[in-house]
PDB file of C-alpha atoms in Angstrom:
ATOM      1  CA  GLY A   1       0.460 -22.817  -4.107  1.00 50.00           C
ATOM      2  CA  TYR A   2       1.153 -19.138  -4.361  1.00 60.00           C
ATOM      3  CA  VAL A   3       4.874 -19.031  -3.691  1.00 85.00           C
ATOM      4  CA  PHE A   4       6.589 -16.460  -1.476  1.00 86.00           C
ATOM      5  CA  GLU A   5       8.759 -15.029  -4.290  1.00 88.00           C
ATOM      6  CA  GLU A   6       5.763 -14.705  -6.626  1.00 93.00           C
ATOM      7  CA  ARG A   7       3.788 -12.850  -3.967  1.00 91.00           C
ATOM      8  CA  LEU A   8       6.625 -10.391  -3.391  1.00 93.00           C
ATOM      9  CA  ALA A   9       7.167  -9.909  -7.138  1.00 94.00           C
ATOM     10  CA  THR A  10       3.462  -9.173  -7.622  1.00 95.00           C
ATOM     11  CA  ALA A  11       3.508  -6.770  -4.669  1.00 95.00           C
ATOM     12  CA  ALA A  12       6.597  -5.005  -6.034  1.00 96.00           C
ATOM     13  CA  GLU A  13       4.911  -4.648  -9.431  1.00 97.00           C
ATOM     14  CA  HIS A  14       1.838  -3.022  -7.820  1.00 97.00           C
ATOM     15  CA  LYS A  15       4.130  -0.771  -5.757  1.00 96.00           C
ATOM     16  CA  ASP A  16       6.030   0.394  -8.850  1.00 97.00           C
ATOM     17  CA  ARG A  17       2.792   1.094 -10.726  1.00 98.00           C
ATOM     18  CA  GLY A  18       1.456   2.897  -7.673  1.00 97.00           C
ATOM     19  CA  ASN A  19       4.573   5.056  -7.597  1.00 96.00           C
ATOM     20  CA  GLU A  20       4.050   6.011 -11.251  1.00 97.00           C
ATOM     21  CA  HIS A  21       0.455   7.052 -10.516  1.00 97.00           C
ATOM     22  CA  PHE A  22       1.551   8.895  -7.366  1.00 95.00           C
ATOM     23  CA  LYS A  23       4.131  10.919  -9.306  1.00 96.00           C
ATOM     24  CA  ALA A  24       1.434  11.739 -11.879  1.00 97.00           C
ATOM     25  CA  GLY A  25      -0.843  13.028  -9.090  1.00 94.00           C
ATOM     26  CA  GLU A  26      -3.298  10.153  -9.654  1.00 95.00           C
ATOM     27  CA  TRP A  27      -3.568   9.432  -5.945  1.00 94.00           C
ATOM     28  CA  GLN A  28      -6.789   7.409  -5.991  1.00 94.00           C
ATOM     29  CA  ILE A  29      -5.297   4.960  -8.496  1.00 96.00           C
ATOM     30  CA  ALA A  30      -1.980   4.943  -6.633  1.00 96.00           C
ATOM     31  CA  LEU A  31      -3.784   4.153  -3.378  1.00 95.00           C
ATOM     32  CA  ARG A  32      -5.545   1.179  -4.986  1.00 95.00           C
ATOM     33  CA  ARG A  33      -2.199  -0.099  -6.269  1.00 96.00           C
ATOM     34  CA  TYR A  34      -0.668   0.225  -2.802  1.00 96.00           C
ATOM     35  CA  GLU A  35      -3.643  -1.622  -1.296  1.00 94.00           C
ATOM     36  CA  ARG A  36      -3.110  -4.456  -3.784  1.00 95.00           C
ATOM     37  CA  ALA A  37       0.612  -4.494  -3.033  1.00 95.00           C
ATOM     38  CA  LEU A  38      -0.143  -4.714   0.696  1.00 93.00           C
ATOM     39  CA  TYR A  39      -2.500  -7.606   0.048  1.00 92.00           C
ATOM     40  CA  HIS A  40       0.163  -9.565  -1.855  1.00 91.00           C
ATOM     41  CA  CYS A  41       3.014  -8.935   0.596  1.00 88.00           C
ATOM     42  CA  ALA A  42       1.007  -9.404   3.806  1.00 86.00           C
ATOM     43  CA  PHE A  43       2.216 -12.258   5.957  1.00 81.00           C
ATOM     44  CA  ASP A  44       0.783 -12.826   9.411  1.00 76.00           C
ATOM     45  CA  PRO A  45       3.152 -12.640  12.410  1.00 73.00           C
ATOM     46  CA  MET A  46       3.531 -16.434  12.593  1.00 77.00           C
ATOM     47  CA  GLN A  47       4.410 -16.626   8.904  1.00 80.00           C
ATOM     48  CA  MET A  48       6.959 -13.826   9.340  1.00 74.00           C
ATOM     49  CA  TYR A  49       8.386 -15.572  12.409  1.00 73.00           C
ATOM     50  CA  ASP A  50       8.862 -18.786  10.421  1.00 78.00           C
ATOM     51  CA  LEU A  51      10.625 -17.092   7.510  1.00 78.00           C
ATOM     52  CA  MET A  52      14.373 -17.377   7.144  1.00 81.00           C
ATOM     53  CA  GLU A  53      16.253 -14.101   7.701  1.00 83.00           C
ATOM     54  CA  LYS A  54      16.846 -13.535   3.977  1.00 85.00           C
ATOM     55  CA  HIS A  55      13.108 -13.980   3.312  1.00 85.00           C
ATOM     56  CA  LYS A  56      12.203 -11.619   6.165  1.00 83.00           C
ATOM     57  CA  ALA A  57      14.568  -9.029   4.699  1.00 86.00           C
ATOM     58  CA  ALA A  58      13.012  -9.522   1.245  1.00 88.00           C
ATOM     59  CA  ALA A  59       9.503  -9.136   2.692  1.00 87.00           C
ATOM     60  CA  TYR A  60      10.412  -5.952   4.596  1.00 89.00           C
ATOM     61  CA  ALA A  61      12.148  -4.560   1.503  1.00 90.00           C
ATOM     62  CA  VAL A  62       8.769  -4.612  -0.270  1.00 92.00           C
ATOM     63  CA  GLN A  63       6.408  -4.041   2.678  1.00 93.00           C
ATOM     64  CA  THR A  64       8.136  -0.998   4.162  1.00 95.00           C
ATOM     65  CA  PRO A  65       8.064   1.310   1.126  1.00 95.00           C
ATOM     66  CA  VAL A  66       4.527   0.173   0.244  1.00 96.00           C
ATOM     67  CA  LYS A  67       3.261   0.986   3.737  1.00 97.00           C
ATOM     68  CA  LEU A  68       4.978   4.379   3.815  1.00 97.00           C
ATOM     69  CA  ASN A  69       3.840   5.226   0.267  1.00 96.00           C
ATOM     70  CA  TYR A  70       0.283   4.285   1.218  1.00 97.00           C
ATOM     71  CA  VAL A  71       0.473   6.742   4.117  1.00 97.00           C
ATOM     72  CA  ALA A  72       1.966   9.459   1.892  1.00 96.00           C
ATOM     73  CA  CYS A  73      -0.838   8.896  -0.595  1.00 97.00           C
ATOM     74  CA  VAL A  74      -3.624   9.187   2.008  1.00 97.00           C
ATOM     75  CA  LEU A  75      -2.070  12.364   3.437  1.00 96.00           C
ATOM     76  CA  GLN A  76      -1.598  13.847  -0.039  1.00 94.00           C
ATOM     77  CA  MET A  77      -5.256  13.159  -0.892  1.00 96.00           C
ATOM     78  CA  ARG A  78      -6.466  14.756   2.344  1.00 94.00           C
ATOM     79  CA  GLU A  79      -4.316  17.837   1.733  1.00 91.00           C
ATOM     80  CA  ALA A  80      -5.764  18.103  -1.766  1.00 94.00           C
ATOM     81  CA  GLY A  81      -9.247  18.009  -0.221  1.00 94.00           C
ATOM     82  CA  LEU A  82     -10.084  14.635  -1.779  1.00 93.00           C
ATOM     83  CA  ASP A  83     -12.260  12.109  -0.022  1.00 91.00           C
ATOM     84  CA  VAL A  84     -10.427   9.072   1.294  1.00 93.00           C
ATOM     85  CA  ALA A  85     -12.883   6.228   1.758  1.00 91.00           C
ATOM     86  CA  PRO A  86     -12.885   4.189   4.973  1.00 92.00           C
ATOM     87  CA  VAL A  87     -10.611   1.166   4.649  1.00 89.00           C
ATOM     88  CA  GLN A  88     -11.953  -2.367   4.766  1.00 85.00           C
ATOM     89  CA  VAL A  89      -9.373  -4.491   6.568  1.00 79.00           C
ATOM     90  CA  GLU A  90      -9.502  -8.231   6.020  1.00 76.00           C
ATOM     91  CA  GLY A  91     -11.096 -10.075   8.935  1.00 81.00           C
ATOM     92  CA  GLU A  92     -12.804  -6.959  10.309  1.00 85.00           C
ATOM     93  CA  GLU A  93     -16.485  -6.141   9.936  1.00 91.00           C
ATOM     94  CA  GLU A  94     -16.340  -2.359  10.278  1.00 91.00           C
ATOM     95  CA  PRO A  95     -14.361  -0.288   7.786  1.00 92.00           C
ATOM     96  CA  ARG A  96     -11.612   1.744   9.408  1.00 91.00           C
ATOM     97  CA  ASP A  97     -10.770   5.445   9.310  1.00 94.00           C
ATOM     98  CA  PRO A  98      -7.946   5.913   6.755  1.00 95.00           C
ATOM     99  CA  LEU A  99      -5.785   7.800   9.271  1.00 96.00           C
ATOM    100  CA  ASP A 100      -6.154   4.946  11.770  1.00 95.00           C
ATOM    101  CA  ARG A 101      -5.029   2.554   9.040  1.00 95.00           C
ATOM    102  CA  CYS A 102      -2.049   4.812   8.326  1.00 97.00           C
ATOM    103  CA  GLU A 103      -1.113   4.847  11.994  1.00 96.00           C
ATOM    104  CA  GLU A 104      -1.283   1.055  12.085  1.00 95.00           C
ATOM    105  CA  LEU A 105       0.961   0.727   9.006  1.00 96.00           C
ATOM    106  CA  ILE A 106       3.548   3.145  10.405  1.00 97.00           C
ATOM    107  CA  GLY A 107       3.459   1.198  13.684  1.00 96.00           C
ATOM    108  CA  GLU A 108       4.183  -2.038  11.793  1.00 94.00           C
ATOM    109  CA  VAL A 109       7.169  -0.465  10.034  1.00 95.00           C
ATOM    110  CA  LEU A 110       8.578   0.968  13.279  1.00 96.00           C
ATOM    111  CA  LYS A 111       8.074  -2.330  15.103  1.00 93.00           C
ATOM    112  CA  ALA A 112      10.170  -4.083  12.445  1.00 90.00           C
ATOM    113  CA  GLU A 113      12.631  -1.195  11.985  1.00 92.00           C
ATOM    114  CA  PRO A 114      12.581   1.140  15.029  1.00 94.00           C
ATOM    115  CA  ASN A 115      15.139   3.551  13.542  1.00 93.00           C
ATOM    116  CA  HIS A 116      13.514   3.968  10.148  1.00 93.00           C
ATOM    117  CA  ALA A 117      13.855   7.721   9.534  1.00 91.00           C
ATOM    118  CA  LYS A 118      11.184   7.903   6.830  1.00 92.00           C
ATOM    119  CA  ALA A 119       8.664   6.072   9.026  1.00 95.00           C
ATOM    120  CA  HIS A 120       9.215   8.631  11.796  1.00 94.00           C
ATOM    121  CA  PHE A 121       8.847  11.384   9.190  1.00 93.00           C
ATOM    122  CA  ARG A 122       5.546   9.932   7.897  1.00 95.00           C
ATOM    123  CA  ARG A 123       4.385   9.605  11.501  1.00 96.00           C
ATOM    124  CA  ALA A 124       5.115  13.316  12.007  1.00 94.00           C
ATOM    125  CA  GLN A 125       3.079  14.154   8.893  1.00 94.00           C
ATOM    126  CA  LEU A 126       0.216  11.954  10.105  1.00 97.00           C
ATOM    127  CA  LEU A 127       0.241  13.555  13.556  1.00 96.00           C
ATOM    128  CA  ARG A 128       0.220  17.007  11.967  1.00 93.00           C
ATOM    129  CA  ALA A 129      -2.778  15.960   9.850  1.00 93.00           C
ATOM    130  CA  ARG A 130      -4.477  14.978  13.111  1.00 94.00           C
ATOM    131  CA  GLY A 131      -3.635  18.345  14.656  1.00 91.00           C
ATOM    132  CA  ASP A 132      -1.188  16.965  17.242  1.00 93.00           C
ATOM    133  CA  THR A 133       1.687  19.383  16.667  1.00 89.00           C
ATOM    134  CA  ARG A 134       3.629  18.494  19.828  1.00 91.00           C
ATOM    135  CA  ALA A 135       3.723  14.757  19.032  1.00 93.00           C
ATOM    136  CA  ALA A 136       4.465  15.588  15.384  1.00 92.00           C
ATOM    137  CA  GLN A 137       7.494  17.639  16.493  1.00 91.00           C
ATOM    138  CA  GLU A 138       8.716  14.706  18.625  1.00 93.00           C
ATOM    139  CA  ALA A 139       8.335  12.322  15.677  1.00 92.00           C
ATOM    140  CA  LEU A 140      10.346  14.737  13.498  1.00 90.00           C
ATOM    141  CA  GLU A 141      13.114  14.845  16.090  1.00 90.00           C
ATOM    142  CA  GLU A 142      13.078  11.052  16.057  1.00 91.00           C
ATOM    143  CA  ALA A 143      13.360  11.128  12.238  1.00 90.00           C
ATOM    144  CA  GLU A 144      16.388  13.412  12.512  1.00 87.00           C
ATOM    145  CA  ARG A 145      18.040  11.174  15.120  1.00 86.00           C
ATOM    146  CA  ALA A 146      17.484   8.219  12.786  1.00 87.00           C
ATOM    147  CA  GLY A 147      19.388  10.063  10.063  1.00 81.00           C
ATOM    148  CA  GLY A 148      16.571  11.812   8.241  1.00 63.00           C
ATOM    149  CA  GLY A 149      17.871  15.388   8.320  1.00 66.00           C
ATOM    150  CA  SER A 150      16.598  16.126   4.838  1.00 77.00           C
ATOM    151  CA  ALA A 151      14.964  19.104   3.158  1.00 75.00           C
ATOM    152  CA  SER A 152      11.566  17.463   3.623  1.00 78.00           C
ATOM    153  CA  VAL A 153      12.173  17.219   7.397  1.00 78.00           C
ATOM    154  CA  ARG A 154      13.075  20.920   7.492  1.00 80.00           C
ATOM    155  CA  ALA A 155       9.977  21.798   5.442  1.00 80.00           C
ATOM    156  CA  GLU A 156       7.791  19.800   7.828  1.00 82.00           C
ATOM    157  CA  GLN A 157       9.381  21.586  10.807  1.00 81.00           C
ATOM    158  CA  SER A 158       8.493  24.980   9.372  1.00 82.00           C
ATOM    159  CA  ARG A 159       4.908  23.800   8.713  1.00 84.00           C
ATOM    160  CA  LEU A 160       4.656  22.734  12.346  1.00 83.00           C
ATOM    161  CA  ARG A 161       6.032  26.090  13.514  1.00 81.00           C
ATOM    162  CA  GLU A 162       3.397  27.866  11.414  1.00 84.00           C
ATOM    163  CA  MET A 163       0.670  25.666  12.920  1.00 79.00           C
ATOM    164  CA  ALA A 164       1.953  26.336  16.439  1.00 76.00           C
ATOM    165  CA  ARG A 165       1.866  30.097  15.778  1.00 79.00           C
ATOM    166  CA  ALA A 166      -1.714  29.821  14.497  1.00 78.00           C
ATOM    167  CA  GLU A 167      -2.893  27.966  17.624  1.00 72.00           C
TER     168      GLU A 167
END
């Protein structure tokens, strides 16, 4: 069978390649790499439940950055005015709106790691992309409480203030 460690190694490889493409501004290719990484490191809730703690930690160590990078990639593409195709999720007939998929991925990260500062930050960016400045501000405050008081958080706060002024 396709062993746990092999799946995670394959996922990590796709993630690393995706990161290279992301840094090069090749977001479409990066997004495909992140989708492949998600495919290889996806375990259903029962599988995750059955994993030993060290395996759960190993799975989250790959899944979390892939999910958050996927979200960053979709948001980056939208900001650049690029089309982001609807997402086909395994086991579902209808393709899904990319922002809905992003929200789902952030939700999965926060369910596993409720105080993940970067997940709250990505959630703020997603909410801003959806035009929900109040909820975005709350998510940013959550990111700060979780220890994410970085330059990117401050930059996002000023973007939200500009949006609020424009409303």
